[in-house]
Amino acid sequence: AQSVTQLGSHVSVSEGALVLLRCNYSSSVPPYLFWYVQYPNQGLQLLLKYTSAATLVKGINGFEAEFKKSETSFHLTKPSAHMSDAAEYFCAVSEGSGSARQLTFGSGTQLTVLP
Amino acid sequence: DGGITQSPKYLFRKEGQNVTLSCEQNLNHDAMYWYRQDPGQGLRLIYYSQIVNDFQKGDIAEGYSVSREKKESFPLTVTSAQKNPTAFYLCASSPGQVALEAFFGQGTRLTVV
């Protein structure tokens, strides 16, 4: 069975500082991993995904994540935070095959960017 | 524009009433999903459907029902049997085998009073 743990339900950073949001997964097979962002009262938007190609994945808005199999981690980073990055971020893992594939989400991390 | 449309955005209902949330997609996706979101709990899967006229229960299906009569539509009914229906509901779709990620609608916030 697959599961996702996001360490830290709330993270605060200053504008211009490094953003690091942590995600650890559990999966019995090589996983597919995703980061989504959600703004208040909105749906989820895909930031980036890992699908067993390069272990360092670049996404939209300057975000990137590195897949580390030995640590079962897929942490999200951005070198310099912007006020517009304030949102909730969800890590997700996908298992299964074909159309039976389902996403399992972490509990989310609320990112606050301080001026 | 292609996408997923959920309606209404806000919905208020009295306790004991059934209510149906609409989800329509024009992405030609095979799979559709309903998630419930509560603060601090992430997204929990209610129901999913991989093809027309077929659907499966997710982790928290009790008190909910769905139908999939058309590829583009996957309505969710919150029944009076759902003990705590107030939540944010998200519909998503996926091409299935072609791609892996899910695409989300803008959500419906249901408040039961």
PDB file of C-alpha atoms in Angstrom:
ATOM      1  CA  ALA A   1       0.000   0.000   0.000  1.00  0.00           C
ATOM      2  CA  GLN A   2       1.170   3.484  -0.718  1.00  0.00           C
ATOM      3  CA  SER A   3       1.261   6.423   1.647  1.00  0.00           C
ATOM      4  CA  VAL A   4       2.667   9.931   1.832  1.00  0.00           C
ATOM      5  CA  THR A   5       3.954  11.888   4.818  1.00  0.00           C
ATOM      6  CA  GLN A   6       4.485  15.613   4.644  1.00  0.00           C
ATOM      7  CA  LEU A   7       6.611  16.898   7.506  1.00  0.00           C
ATOM      8  CA  GLY A   8       5.383  20.210   8.790  1.00  0.00           C
ATOM      9  CA  SER A   9       1.789  21.288   8.319  1.00  0.00           C
ATOM     10  CA  HIS A  10       2.880  24.946   8.307  1.00  0.00           C
ATOM     11  CA  VAL A  11       6.108  26.445   6.976  1.00  0.00           C
ATOM     12  CA  SER A  12       7.028  30.137   7.053  1.00  0.00           C
ATOM     13  CA  VAL A  13       9.838  31.714   5.066  1.00  0.00           C
ATOM     14  CA  SER A  14      10.907  35.256   4.327  1.00  0.00           C
ATOM     15  CA  GLU A  15      10.566  36.620   0.830  1.00  0.00           C
ATOM     16  CA  GLY A  16      13.739  35.745  -1.078  1.00  0.00           C
ATOM     17  CA  ALA A  17      14.641  32.827   1.204  1.00  0.00           C
ATOM     18  CA  LEU A  18      14.897  29.181   0.281  1.00  0.00           C
ATOM     19  CA  VAL A  19      11.678  27.169   0.279  1.00  0.00           C
ATOM     20  CA  LEU A  20      11.942  23.521   1.383  1.00  0.00           C
ATOM     21  CA  LEU A  21       8.817  21.409   1.757  1.00  0.00           C
ATOM     22  CA  ARG A  22       9.371  17.816   2.821  1.00  0.00           C
ATOM     23  CA  CYS A  23       7.675  14.697   1.501  1.00  0.00           C
ATOM     24  CA  ASN A  24       8.388  11.056   2.279  1.00  0.00           C
ATOM     25  CA  TYR A  25       6.550   8.208   0.636  1.00  0.00           C
ATOM     26  CA  SER A  26       5.934   4.547   1.154  1.00  0.00           C
ATOM     27  CA  SER A  27       5.390   2.355  -1.844  1.00  0.00           C
ATOM     28  CA  SER A  28       5.799  -1.329  -2.599  1.00  0.00           C
ATOM     29  CA  VAL A  29       6.723  -0.633  -6.201  1.00  0.00           C
ATOM     30  CA  PRO A  30       8.655   2.154  -7.919  1.00  0.00           C
ATOM     31  CA  PRO A  31       6.365   5.107  -7.462  1.00  0.00           C
ATOM     32  CA  TYR A  32       5.213   8.019  -9.497  1.00  0.00           C
ATOM     33  CA  LEU A  33       5.354  11.181  -7.405  1.00  0.00           C
ATOM     34  CA  PHE A  34       3.695  14.556  -7.739  1.00  0.00           C
ATOM     35  CA  TRP A  35       3.579  17.966  -6.139  1.00  0.00           C
ATOM     36  CA  TYR A  36       0.402  20.028  -6.406  1.00  0.00           C
ATOM     37  CA  VAL A  37      -0.331  23.594  -5.263  1.00  0.00           C
ATOM     38  CA  GLN A  38      -3.686  24.879  -4.042  1.00  0.00           C
ATOM     39  CA  TYR A  39      -4.671  28.524  -3.590  1.00  0.00           C
ATOM     40  CA  PRO A  40      -7.594  29.355  -1.267  1.00  0.00           C
ATOM     41  CA  ASN A  41     -10.931  27.989  -2.443  1.00  0.00           C
ATOM     42  CA  GLN A  42      -9.385  26.698  -5.656  1.00  0.00           C
ATOM     43  CA  GLY A  43      -8.656  23.297  -7.153  1.00  0.00           C
ATOM     44  CA  LEU A  44      -5.224  21.717  -7.266  1.00  0.00           C
ATOM     45  CA  GLN A  45      -2.661  22.617  -9.912  1.00  0.00           C
ATOM     46  CA  LEU A  46       0.189  20.326 -10.869  1.00  0.00           C
ATOM     47  CA  LEU A  47       3.635  21.760 -10.059  1.00  0.00           C
ATOM     48  CA  LEU A  48       5.783  18.841 -11.180  1.00  0.00           C
ATOM     49  CA  LYS A  49       5.929  15.085 -11.439  1.00  0.00           C
ATOM     50  CA  TYR A  50       8.500  12.276 -11.201  1.00  0.00           C
ATOM     51  CA  THR A  51       7.939   9.340 -13.528  1.00  0.00           C
ATOM     52  CA  SER A  52      11.232   7.410 -13.269  1.00  0.00           C
ATOM     53  CA  ALA A  53      13.214   9.531 -15.694  1.00  0.00           C
ATOM     54  CA  ALA A  54      15.588  12.159 -14.251  1.00  0.00           C
ATOM     55  CA  THR A  55      15.704  12.207 -10.464  1.00  0.00           C
ATOM     56  CA  LEU A  56      15.800  16.018 -10.381  1.00  0.00           C
ATOM     57  CA  VAL A  57      12.525  17.320 -11.711  1.00  0.00           C
ATOM     58  CA  LYS A  58      11.872  20.918 -12.636  1.00  0.00           C
ATOM     59  CA  GLY A  59       8.371  22.317 -12.485  1.00  0.00           C
ATOM     60  CA  ILE A  60       6.493  25.532 -12.936  1.00  0.00           C
ATOM     61  CA  ASN A  61       7.086  28.798 -11.065  1.00  0.00           C
ATOM     62  CA  GLY A  62      10.736  27.950 -10.347  1.00  0.00           C
ATOM     63  CA  PHE A  63      10.046  24.894  -8.190  1.00  0.00           C
ATOM     64  CA  GLU A  64      11.979  21.668  -8.386  1.00  0.00           C
ATOM     65  CA  ALA A  65      12.072  18.362  -6.521  1.00  0.00           C
ATOM     66  CA  GLU A  66      14.603  15.575  -6.179  1.00  0.00           C
ATOM     67  CA  PHE A  67      13.674  11.914  -5.984  1.00  0.00           C
ATOM     68  CA  LYS A  68      15.894  10.047  -3.524  1.00  0.00           C
ATOM     69  CA  LYS A  69      15.104   6.357  -3.470  1.00  0.00           C
ATOM     70  CA  SER A  70      17.448   5.581  -0.569  1.00  0.00           C
ATOM     71  CA  GLU A  71      15.650   8.126   1.602  1.00  0.00           C
ATOM     72  CA  THR A  72      12.164   7.510   0.088  1.00  0.00           C
ATOM     73  CA  SER A  73      11.886  11.266  -0.233  1.00  0.00           C
ATOM     74  CA  PHE A  74      10.671  13.759  -2.800  1.00  0.00           C
ATOM     75  CA  HIS A  75      11.260  17.176  -1.232  1.00  0.00           C
ATOM     76  CA  LEU A  76      10.121  20.348  -3.006  1.00  0.00           C
ATOM     77  CA  THR A  77      12.448  23.347  -3.195  1.00  0.00           C
ATOM     78  CA  LYS A  78      12.601  26.845  -4.611  1.00  0.00           C
ATOM     79  CA  PRO A  79      15.737  28.982  -4.276  1.00  0.00           C
ATOM     80  CA  SER A  80      13.961  32.265  -3.627  1.00  0.00           C
ATOM     81  CA  ALA A  81      10.438  32.598  -2.248  1.00  0.00           C
ATOM     82  CA  HIS A  82       7.997  35.088  -3.679  1.00  0.00           C
ATOM     83  CA  MET A  83       4.879  36.428  -2.017  1.00  0.00           C
ATOM     84  CA  SER A  84       2.786  34.723  -4.688  1.00  0.00           C
ATOM     85  CA  ASP A  85       4.096  31.313  -3.533  1.00  0.00           C
ATOM     86  CA  ALA A  86       1.933  31.479  -0.414  1.00  0.00           C
ATOM     87  CA  ALA A  87      -0.441  28.536  -0.788  1.00  0.00           C
ATOM     88  CA  GLU A  88      -0.995  24.968   0.344  1.00  0.00           C
ATOM     89  CA  TYR A  89       1.195  22.298  -1.188  1.00  0.00           C
ATOM     90  CA  PHE A  90       0.358  18.622  -1.512  1.00  0.00           C
ATOM     91  CA  CYS A  91       2.643  15.711  -2.260  1.00  0.00           C
ATOM     92  CA  ALA A  92       1.029  12.677  -3.891  1.00  0.00           C
ATOM     93  CA  VAL A  93       2.076   9.156  -4.849  1.00  0.00           C
ATOM     94  CA  SER A  94       0.605   6.975  -7.535  1.00  0.00           C
ATOM     95  CA  GLU A  95       0.639   3.226  -7.844  1.00  0.00           C
ATOM     96  CA  GLY A  96      -1.205   0.696  -9.885  1.00  0.00           C
ATOM     97  CA  SER A  97      -1.256   0.215 -13.593  1.00  0.00           C
ATOM     98  CA  GLY A  98      -3.097   1.818 -16.420  1.00  0.00           C
ATOM     99  CA  SER A  99      -6.393   3.391 -15.603  1.00  0.00           C
ATOM    100  CA  ALA A 100      -6.488   1.711 -12.193  1.00  0.00           C
ATOM    101  CA  ARG A 101      -3.807   4.092 -11.030  1.00  0.00           C
ATOM    102  CA  GLN A 102      -4.867   6.235  -8.100  1.00  0.00           C
ATOM    103  CA  LEU A 103      -3.321   9.163  -6.317  1.00  0.00           C
ATOM    104  CA  THR A 104      -2.758   9.118  -2.569  1.00  0.00           C
ATOM    105  CA  PHE A 105      -2.219  12.566  -1.076  1.00  0.00           C
ATOM    106  CA  GLY A 106      -0.307  13.804   1.921  1.00  0.00           C
ATOM    107  CA  SER A 107      -2.022  16.023   4.463  1.00  0.00           C
ATOM    108  CA  GLY A 108      -0.588  19.184   2.958  1.00  0.00           C
ATOM    109  CA  THR A 109       1.831  21.956   3.973  1.00  0.00           C
ATOM    110  CA  GLN A 110       0.659  25.533   4.246  1.00  0.00           C
ATOM    111  CA  LEU A 111       3.417  27.882   3.069  1.00  0.00           C
ATOM    112  CA  THR A 112       3.464  31.442   4.399  1.00  0.00           C
ATOM    113  CA  VAL A 113       5.831  33.989   2.828  1.00  0.00           C
ATOM    114  CA  LEU A 114       6.764  36.887   5.087  1.00  0.00           C
ATOM    115  CA  PRO A 115       7.653  40.294   3.646  1.00  0.00           C
TER     116      PRO A 115
ATOM    117  CA  ASP B   1     -11.115  25.951 -23.295  1.00  0.00           C
ATOM    118  CA  GLY B   2     -10.696  22.370 -22.090  1.00  0.00           C
ATOM    119  CA  GLY B   3     -11.105  21.682 -18.442  1.00  0.00           C
ATOM    120  CA  ILE B   4     -13.171  20.423 -15.566  1.00  0.00           C
ATOM    121  CA  THR B   5     -16.197  22.379 -14.384  1.00  0.00           C
ATOM    122  CA  GLN B   6     -17.696  21.923 -10.968  1.00  0.00           C
ATOM    123  CA  SER B   7     -20.934  23.590 -10.003  1.00  0.00           C
ATOM    124  CA  PRO B   8     -22.024  25.267  -7.926  1.00  0.00           C
ATOM    125  CA  LYS B   9     -18.983  26.770  -6.207  1.00  0.00           C
ATOM    126  CA  TYR B  10     -20.877  27.239  -2.936  1.00  0.00           C
ATOM    127  CA  LEU B  11     -23.808  25.143  -1.774  1.00  0.00           C
ATOM    128  CA  PHE B  12     -25.912  25.345   1.348  1.00  0.00           C
ATOM    129  CA  ARG B  13     -28.312  22.625   2.419  1.00  0.00           C
ATOM    130  CA  LYS B  14     -30.366  21.734   5.439  1.00  0.00           C
ATOM    131  CA  GLU B  15     -29.449  18.680   7.439  1.00  0.00           C
ATOM    132  CA  GLY B  16     -31.216  15.556   6.199  1.00  0.00           C
ATOM    133  CA  GLN B  17     -31.485  16.659   2.573  1.00  0.00           C
ATOM    134  CA  ASN B  18     -29.727  14.929  -0.290  1.00  0.00           C
ATOM    135  CA  VAL B  19     -27.666  17.186  -2.529  1.00  0.00           C
ATOM    136  CA  THR B  20     -25.977  16.570  -5.888  1.00  0.00           C
ATOM    137  CA  LEU B  21     -22.685  18.145  -6.933  1.00  0.00           C
ATOM    138  CA  SER B  22     -22.007  18.478 -10.635  1.00  0.00           C
ATOM    139  CA  CYS B  23     -18.732  17.653 -12.409  1.00  0.00           C
ATOM    140  CA  GLU B  24     -18.273  17.943 -16.170  1.00  0.00           C
ATOM    141  CA  GLN B  25     -15.078  17.553 -18.205  1.00  0.00           C
ATOM    142  CA  ASN B  26     -14.357  18.203 -21.874  1.00  0.00           C
ATOM    143  CA  LEU B  27     -10.856  16.739 -21.826  1.00  0.00           C
ATOM    144  CA  ASN B  28     -11.994  13.372 -23.198  1.00  0.00           C
ATOM    145  CA  HIS B  29     -10.545  11.674 -20.116  1.00  0.00           C
ATOM    146  CA  ASP B  30     -11.533   8.136 -19.268  1.00  0.00           C
ATOM    147  CA  ALA B  31     -11.098   8.296 -15.494  1.00  0.00           C
ATOM    148  CA  MET B  32     -12.862  10.620 -13.086  1.00  0.00           C
ATOM    149  CA  TYR B  33     -12.566  11.004  -9.316  1.00  0.00           C
ATOM    150  CA  TRP B  34     -14.251  12.647  -6.358  1.00  0.00           C
ATOM    151  CA  TYR B  35     -12.215  13.777  -3.359  1.00  0.00           C
ATOM    152  CA  ARG B  36     -13.225  15.300  -0.073  1.00  0.00           C
ATOM    153  CA  GLN B  37     -10.957  17.866   1.563  1.00  0.00           C
ATOM    154  CA  ASP B  38     -11.040  18.764   5.246  1.00  0.00           C
ATOM    155  CA  PRO B  39      -8.551  21.068   6.972  1.00  0.00           C
ATOM    156  CA  GLY B  40      -5.340  19.261   7.889  1.00  0.00           C
ATOM    157  CA  GLN B  41      -6.419  15.954   6.334  1.00  0.00           C
ATOM    158  CA  GLY B  42      -5.370  16.285   2.737  1.00  0.00           C
ATOM    159  CA  LEU B  43      -7.601  14.798   0.063  1.00  0.00           C
ATOM    160  CA  ARG B  44      -9.531  11.604   0.627  1.00  0.00           C
ATOM    161  CA  LEU B  45     -10.938   9.571  -2.237  1.00  0.00           C
ATOM    162  CA  ILE B  46     -14.715   9.083  -2.227  1.00  0.00           C
ATOM    163  CA  TYR B  47     -15.421   7.354  -5.562  1.00  0.00           C
ATOM    164  CA  TYR B  48     -13.705   6.874  -8.883  1.00  0.00           C
ATOM    165  CA  SER B  49     -14.727   5.738 -12.320  1.00  0.00           C
ATOM    166  CA  GLN B  50     -12.496   4.382 -15.054  1.00  0.00           C
ATOM    167  CA  ILE B  51     -15.119   3.945 -17.774  1.00  0.00           C
ATOM    168  CA  VAL B  52     -18.737   4.813 -18.444  1.00  0.00           C
ATOM    169  CA  ASN B  53     -21.298   2.869 -16.394  1.00  0.00           C
ATOM    170  CA  ASP B  54     -18.653   1.638 -13.964  1.00  0.00           C
ATOM    171  CA  PHE B  55     -17.357   3.088 -10.701  1.00  0.00           C
ATOM    172  CA  GLN B  56     -15.631   1.940  -7.516  1.00  0.00           C
ATOM    173  CA  LYS B  57     -15.695   3.007  -3.905  1.00  0.00           C
ATOM    174  CA  GLY B  58     -12.769   4.910  -2.522  1.00  0.00           C
ATOM    175  CA  ASP B  59     -11.672   5.207   1.075  1.00  0.00           C
ATOM    176  CA  ILE B  60     -14.694   7.132   2.387  1.00  0.00           C
ATOM    177  CA  ALA B  61     -17.665   6.154   0.188  1.00  0.00           C
ATOM    178  CA  GLU B  62     -20.223   5.744   2.975  1.00  0.00           C
ATOM    179  CA  GLY B  63     -23.031   8.270   2.665  1.00  0.00           C
ATOM    180  CA  TYR B  64     -22.206   9.143  -0.940  1.00  0.00           C
ATOM    181  CA  SER B  65     -23.379   7.896  -4.337  1.00  0.00           C
ATOM    182  CA  VAL B  66     -22.285   8.525  -7.918  1.00  0.00           C
ATOM    183  CA  SER B  67     -23.244   7.735 -11.496  1.00  0.00           C
ATOM    184  CA  ARG B  68     -21.313   7.697 -14.771  1.00  0.00           C
ATOM    185  CA  GLU B  69     -23.821   7.633 -17.590  1.00  0.00           C
ATOM    186  CA  LYS B  70     -21.681   9.780 -19.889  1.00  0.00           C
ATOM    187  CA  LYS B  71     -17.935  10.009 -20.285  1.00  0.00           C
ATOM    188  CA  GLU B  72     -17.961  13.737 -19.596  1.00  0.00           C
ATOM    189  CA  SER B  73     -20.083  13.704 -16.443  1.00  0.00           C
ATOM    190  CA  PHE B  74     -19.596  12.268 -12.949  1.00  0.00           C
ATOM    191  CA  PRO B  75     -22.106  13.734 -10.459  1.00  0.00           C
ATOM    192  CA  LEU B  76     -21.774  13.099  -6.736  1.00  0.00           C
ATOM    193  CA  THR B  77     -24.788  12.858  -4.424  1.00  0.00           C
ATOM    194  CA  VAL B  78     -24.258  13.533  -0.757  1.00  0.00           C
ATOM    195  CA  THR B  79     -27.020  11.654   1.003  1.00  0.00           C
ATOM    196  CA  SER B  80     -28.597  12.200   4.384  1.00  0.00           C
ATOM    197  CA  ALA B  81     -26.647   9.149   5.581  1.00  0.00           C
ATOM    198  CA  GLN B  82     -23.392  11.102   5.438  1.00  0.00           C
ATOM    199  CA  LYS B  83     -22.845  12.088   9.066  1.00  0.00           C
ATOM    200  CA  ASN B  84     -20.569  15.084   8.515  1.00  0.00           C
ATOM    201  CA  PRO B  85     -21.091  16.391   4.974  1.00  0.00           C
ATOM    202  CA  THR B  86     -19.750  19.924   5.384  1.00  0.00           C
ATOM    203  CA  ALA B  87     -16.500  19.976   3.400  1.00  0.00           C
ATOM    204  CA  PHE B  88     -14.757  21.081   0.215  1.00  0.00           C
ATOM    205  CA  TYR B  89     -15.351  18.625  -2.622  1.00  0.00           C
ATOM    206  CA  LEU B  90     -12.976  18.276  -5.549  1.00  0.00           C
ATOM    207  CA  CYS B  91     -13.578  16.487  -8.815  1.00  0.00           C
ATOM    208  CA  ALA B  92     -10.670  15.338 -10.972  1.00  0.00           C
ATOM    209  CA  SER B  93     -10.062  13.499 -14.210  1.00  0.00           C
ATOM    210  CA  SER B  94      -7.215  11.606 -15.785  1.00  0.00           C
ATOM    211  CA  PRO B  95      -6.548  10.187 -19.243  1.00  0.00           C
ATOM    212  CA  GLY B  96      -5.786   6.874 -17.562  1.00  0.00           C
ATOM    213  CA  GLN B  97      -3.015   5.010 -19.322  1.00  0.00           C
ATOM    214  CA  VAL B  98      -1.818   7.910 -21.412  1.00  0.00           C
ATOM    215  CA  ALA B  99      -0.723  10.191 -18.593  1.00  0.00           C
ATOM    216  CA  LEU B 100      -0.428   9.838 -14.882  1.00  0.00           C
ATOM    217  CA  GLU B 101      -1.455  13.069 -13.228  1.00  0.00           C
ATOM    218  CA  ALA B 102      -4.982  14.144 -12.376  1.00  0.00           C
ATOM    219  CA  PHE B 103      -6.524  17.438 -13.440  1.00  0.00           C
ATOM    220  CA  PHE B 104      -8.773  19.154 -10.922  1.00  0.00           C
ATOM    221  CA  GLY B 105     -11.885  21.286 -10.994  1.00  0.00           C
ATOM    222  CA  GLN B 106     -12.239  24.409  -8.869  1.00  0.00           C
ATOM    223  CA  GLY B 107     -14.181  22.643  -6.140  1.00  0.00           C
ATOM    224  CA  THR B 108     -17.553  22.944  -4.446  1.00  0.00           C
ATOM    225  CA  ARG B 109     -17.819  24.061  -0.846  1.00  0.00           C
ATOM    226  CA  LEU B 110     -20.799  22.368   0.762  1.00  0.00           C
ATOM    227  CA  THR B 111     -22.179  23.664   4.018  1.00  0.00           C
ATOM    228  CA  VAL B 112     -24.925  21.757   5.775  1.00  0.00           C
ATOM    229  CA  VAL B 113     -26.836  23.665   8.425  1.00  0.00           C
TER     230      VAL B 113
END
